[in-house]
PDB file of C-alpha atoms in Angstrom:
ATOM      1  CA  UNK X   1      81.980  83.823  98.664  1.00  0.00           C
ATOM      2  CA  UNK X   2      84.341  84.995  96.068  1.00  0.00           C
ATOM      3  CA  UNK X   3      83.991  88.214  93.929  1.00  0.00           C
ATOM      4  CA  UNK X   4      84.151  88.492  90.194  1.00  0.00           C
ATOM      5  CA  UNK X   5      84.931  91.377  87.945  1.00  0.00           C
ATOM      6  CA  UNK X   6      82.306  92.067  85.465  1.00  0.00           C
ATOM      7  CA  UNK X   7      83.859  95.081  83.748  1.00  0.00           C
ATOM      8  CA  UNK X   8      86.951  97.240  83.952  1.00  0.00           C
ATOM      9  CA  UNK X   9      86.436 100.977  83.351  1.00  0.00           C
ATOM     10  CA  UNK X  10      89.186 103.470  82.649  1.00  0.00           C
ATOM     11  CA  UNK X  11      89.473 106.571  84.765  1.00  0.00           C
ATOM     12  CA  UNK X  12      91.088 109.977  83.914  1.00  0.00           C
ATOM     13  CA  UNK X  13      94.056 108.712  85.941  1.00  0.00           C
ATOM     14  CA  UNK X  14      96.025 106.341  83.762  1.00  0.00           C
ATOM     15  CA  UNK X  15      97.147 104.444  86.928  1.00  0.00           C
ATOM     16  CA  UNK X  16      93.597 104.017  88.207  1.00  0.00           C
ATOM     17  CA  UNK X  17      91.020 101.496  87.154  1.00  0.00           C
ATOM     18  CA  UNK X  18      87.414 100.900  88.294  1.00  0.00           C
ATOM     19  CA  UNK X  19      86.558  97.319  88.661  1.00  0.00           C
ATOM     20  CA  UNK X  20      82.749  96.580  88.650  1.00  0.00           C
ATOM     21  CA  UNK X  21      81.928  93.458  90.632  1.00  0.00           C
ATOM     22  CA  UNK X  22      79.327  90.794  90.488  1.00  0.00           C
ATOM     23  CA  UNK X  23      78.122  91.752  93.935  1.00  0.00           C
ATOM     24  CA  UNK X  24      78.728  94.497  96.442  1.00  0.00           C
ATOM     25  CA  UNK X  25      81.891  94.355  98.421  1.00  0.00           C
ATOM     26  CA  UNK X  26      80.399  96.935 100.921  1.00  0.00           C
ATOM     27  CA  UNK X  27      77.065  95.279 101.958  1.00  0.00           C
ATOM     28  CA  UNK X  28      76.034  97.938 104.317  1.00  0.00           C
ATOM     29  CA  UNK X  29      76.644 100.608 101.757  1.00  0.00           C
ATOM     30  CA  UNK X  30      79.779 101.804 103.445  1.00  0.00           C
ATOM     31  CA  UNK X  31      83.004 102.508 101.662  1.00  0.00           C
ATOM     32  CA  UNK X  32      86.505 102.235 102.729  1.00  0.00           C
ATOM     33  CA  UNK X  33      90.015 102.903 101.351  1.00  0.00           C
ATOM     34  CA  UNK X  34      93.396 101.922 101.905  1.00  0.00           C
ATOM     35  CA  UNK X  35      96.783 103.493 100.562  1.00  0.00           C
ATOM     36  CA  UNK X  36     100.370 102.354 100.876  1.00  0.00           C
ATOM     37  CA  UNK X  37     101.408 105.842 101.353  1.00  0.00           C
ATOM     38  CA  UNK X  38      99.218 106.131 104.407  1.00  0.00           C
ATOM     39  CA  UNK X  39     100.192 103.071 106.638  1.00  0.00           C
ATOM     40  CA  UNK X  40      97.599 104.117 109.243  1.00  0.00           C
ATOM     41  CA  UNK X  41      94.967 103.128 106.662  1.00  0.00           C
ATOM     42  CA  UNK X  42      96.070  99.468 106.584  1.00  0.00           C
ATOM     43  CA  UNK X  43      93.184  97.011 106.198  1.00  0.00           C
ATOM     44  CA  UNK X  44      92.154  95.481 109.437  1.00  0.00           C
ATOM     45  CA  UNK X  45      91.842  91.768 109.874  1.00  0.00           C
ATOM     46  CA  UNK X  46      87.939  92.140 109.551  1.00  0.00           C
ATOM     47  CA  UNK X  47      88.407  93.332 106.036  1.00  0.00           C
ATOM     48  CA  UNK X  48      89.978  90.230 104.150  1.00  0.00           C
ATOM     49  CA  UNK X  49      89.119  91.761 100.669  1.00  0.00           C
ATOM     50  CA  UNK X  50      90.990  94.974 101.386  1.00  0.00           C
ATOM     51  CA  UNK X  51      93.946  93.015 102.785  1.00  0.00           C
ATOM     52  CA  UNK X  52      93.977  90.728  99.673  1.00  0.00           C
ATOM     53  CA  UNK X  53      94.134  93.624  97.346  1.00  0.00           C
ATOM     54  CA  UNK X  54      96.631  95.550  99.324  1.00  0.00           C
ATOM     55  CA  UNK X  55      98.838  92.519  99.361  1.00  0.00           C
ATOM     56  CA  UNK X  56      99.453  92.856  95.754  1.00  0.00           C
ATOM     57  CA  UNK X  57     102.823  94.587  95.451  1.00  0.00           C
ATOM     58  CA  UNK X  58     101.815  96.622  92.253  1.00  0.00           C
ATOM     59  CA  UNK X  59      98.837  98.244  94.060  1.00  0.00           C
ATOM     60  CA  UNK X  60      99.220 101.593  95.671  1.00  0.00           C
ATOM     61  CA  UNK X  61      95.702 102.112  96.878  1.00  0.00           C
ATOM     62  CA  UNK X  62      92.201 100.763  96.577  1.00  0.00           C
ATOM     63  CA  UNK X  63      88.775 102.320  97.225  1.00  0.00           C
ATOM     64  CA  UNK X  64      85.993  99.776  98.073  1.00  0.00           C
ATOM     65  CA  UNK X  65      82.471 101.051  97.419  1.00  0.00           C
ATOM     66  CA  UNK X  66      79.052  99.534  96.849  1.00  0.00           C
ATOM     67  CA  UNK X  67      79.350  97.357  93.656  1.00  0.00           C
ATOM     68  CA  UNK X  68      82.777  98.239  92.693  1.00  0.00           C
ATOM     69  CA  UNK X  69      86.310  99.062  93.643  1.00  0.00           C
ATOM     70  CA  UNK X  70      88.848 101.413  92.209  1.00  0.00           C
ATOM     71  CA  UNK X  71      92.472 100.405  92.254  1.00  0.00           C
ATOM     72  CA  UNK X  72      95.533 102.659  91.760  1.00  0.00           C
ATOM     73  CA  UNK X  73      98.571 100.792  90.571  1.00  0.00           C
ATOM     74  CA  UNK X  74     102.274 101.867  90.733  1.00  0.00           C
ATOM     75  CA  UNK X  75     103.289 103.787  87.573  1.00  0.00           C
ATOM     76  CA  UNK X  76     105.744 101.216  86.523  1.00  0.00           C
ATOM     77  CA  UNK X  77     103.388  98.297  86.829  1.00  0.00           C
ATOM     78  CA  UNK X  78     101.874  96.688  83.661  1.00  0.00           C
ATOM     79  CA  UNK X  79      97.979  96.743  83.555  1.00  0.00           C
ATOM     80  CA  UNK X  80      97.733  93.150  82.306  1.00  0.00           C
ATOM     81  CA  UNK X  81      99.586  91.721  85.279  1.00  0.00           C
ATOM     82  CA  UNK X  82      97.643  94.053  87.688  1.00  0.00           C
ATOM     83  CA  UNK X  83      94.361  93.049  86.422  1.00  0.00           C
ATOM     84  CA  UNK X  84      95.174  89.420  86.645  1.00  0.00           C
ATOM     85  CA  UNK X  85      96.407  89.681  90.254  1.00  0.00           C
ATOM     86  CA  UNK X  86      93.349  91.624  91.306  1.00  0.00           C
ATOM     87  CA  UNK X  87      91.015  89.116  89.749  1.00  0.00           C
ATOM     88  CA  UNK X  88      92.733  86.326  91.517  1.00  0.00           C
ATOM     89  CA  UNK X  89      92.646  88.124  94.854  1.00  0.00           C
ATOM     90  CA  UNK X  90      89.046  88.816  94.456  1.00  0.00           C
ATOM     91  CA  UNK X  91      88.255  85.216  93.433  1.00  0.00           C
ATOM     92  CA  UNK X  92      89.907  84.009  96.636  1.00  0.00           C
ATOM     93  CA  UNK X  93      88.739  86.662  99.075  1.00  0.00           C
ATOM     94  CA  UNK X  94      86.093  85.691 101.589  1.00  0.00           C
ATOM     95  CA  UNK X  95      83.167  87.916 102.371  1.00  0.00           C
ATOM     96  CA  UNK X  96      83.720  90.519 105.057  1.00  0.00           C
ATOM     97  CA  UNK X  97      82.820  89.461 108.591  1.00  0.00           C
TER      98      UNK X  97
END
């Protein structure tokens, strides 16, 4: 079942944005994070949502929490295109296994 962003919330970091979702991407209440700078944190096959977000070239990291995610973009990436890509990835991502 796809996810939809209900609200974008600015953070103190100009390259980070909190995305409130229509349902929890962490149903068991667990959180997870992935970062391009830490390859050992690559999303596993069992996390299609994390994989879909990290497949977006402009994304440096993602924190997936109960009811929301926070994305961090590359400094040179434009928010308009990043928001569109993240919304599309969320709309296409299946629920976690």
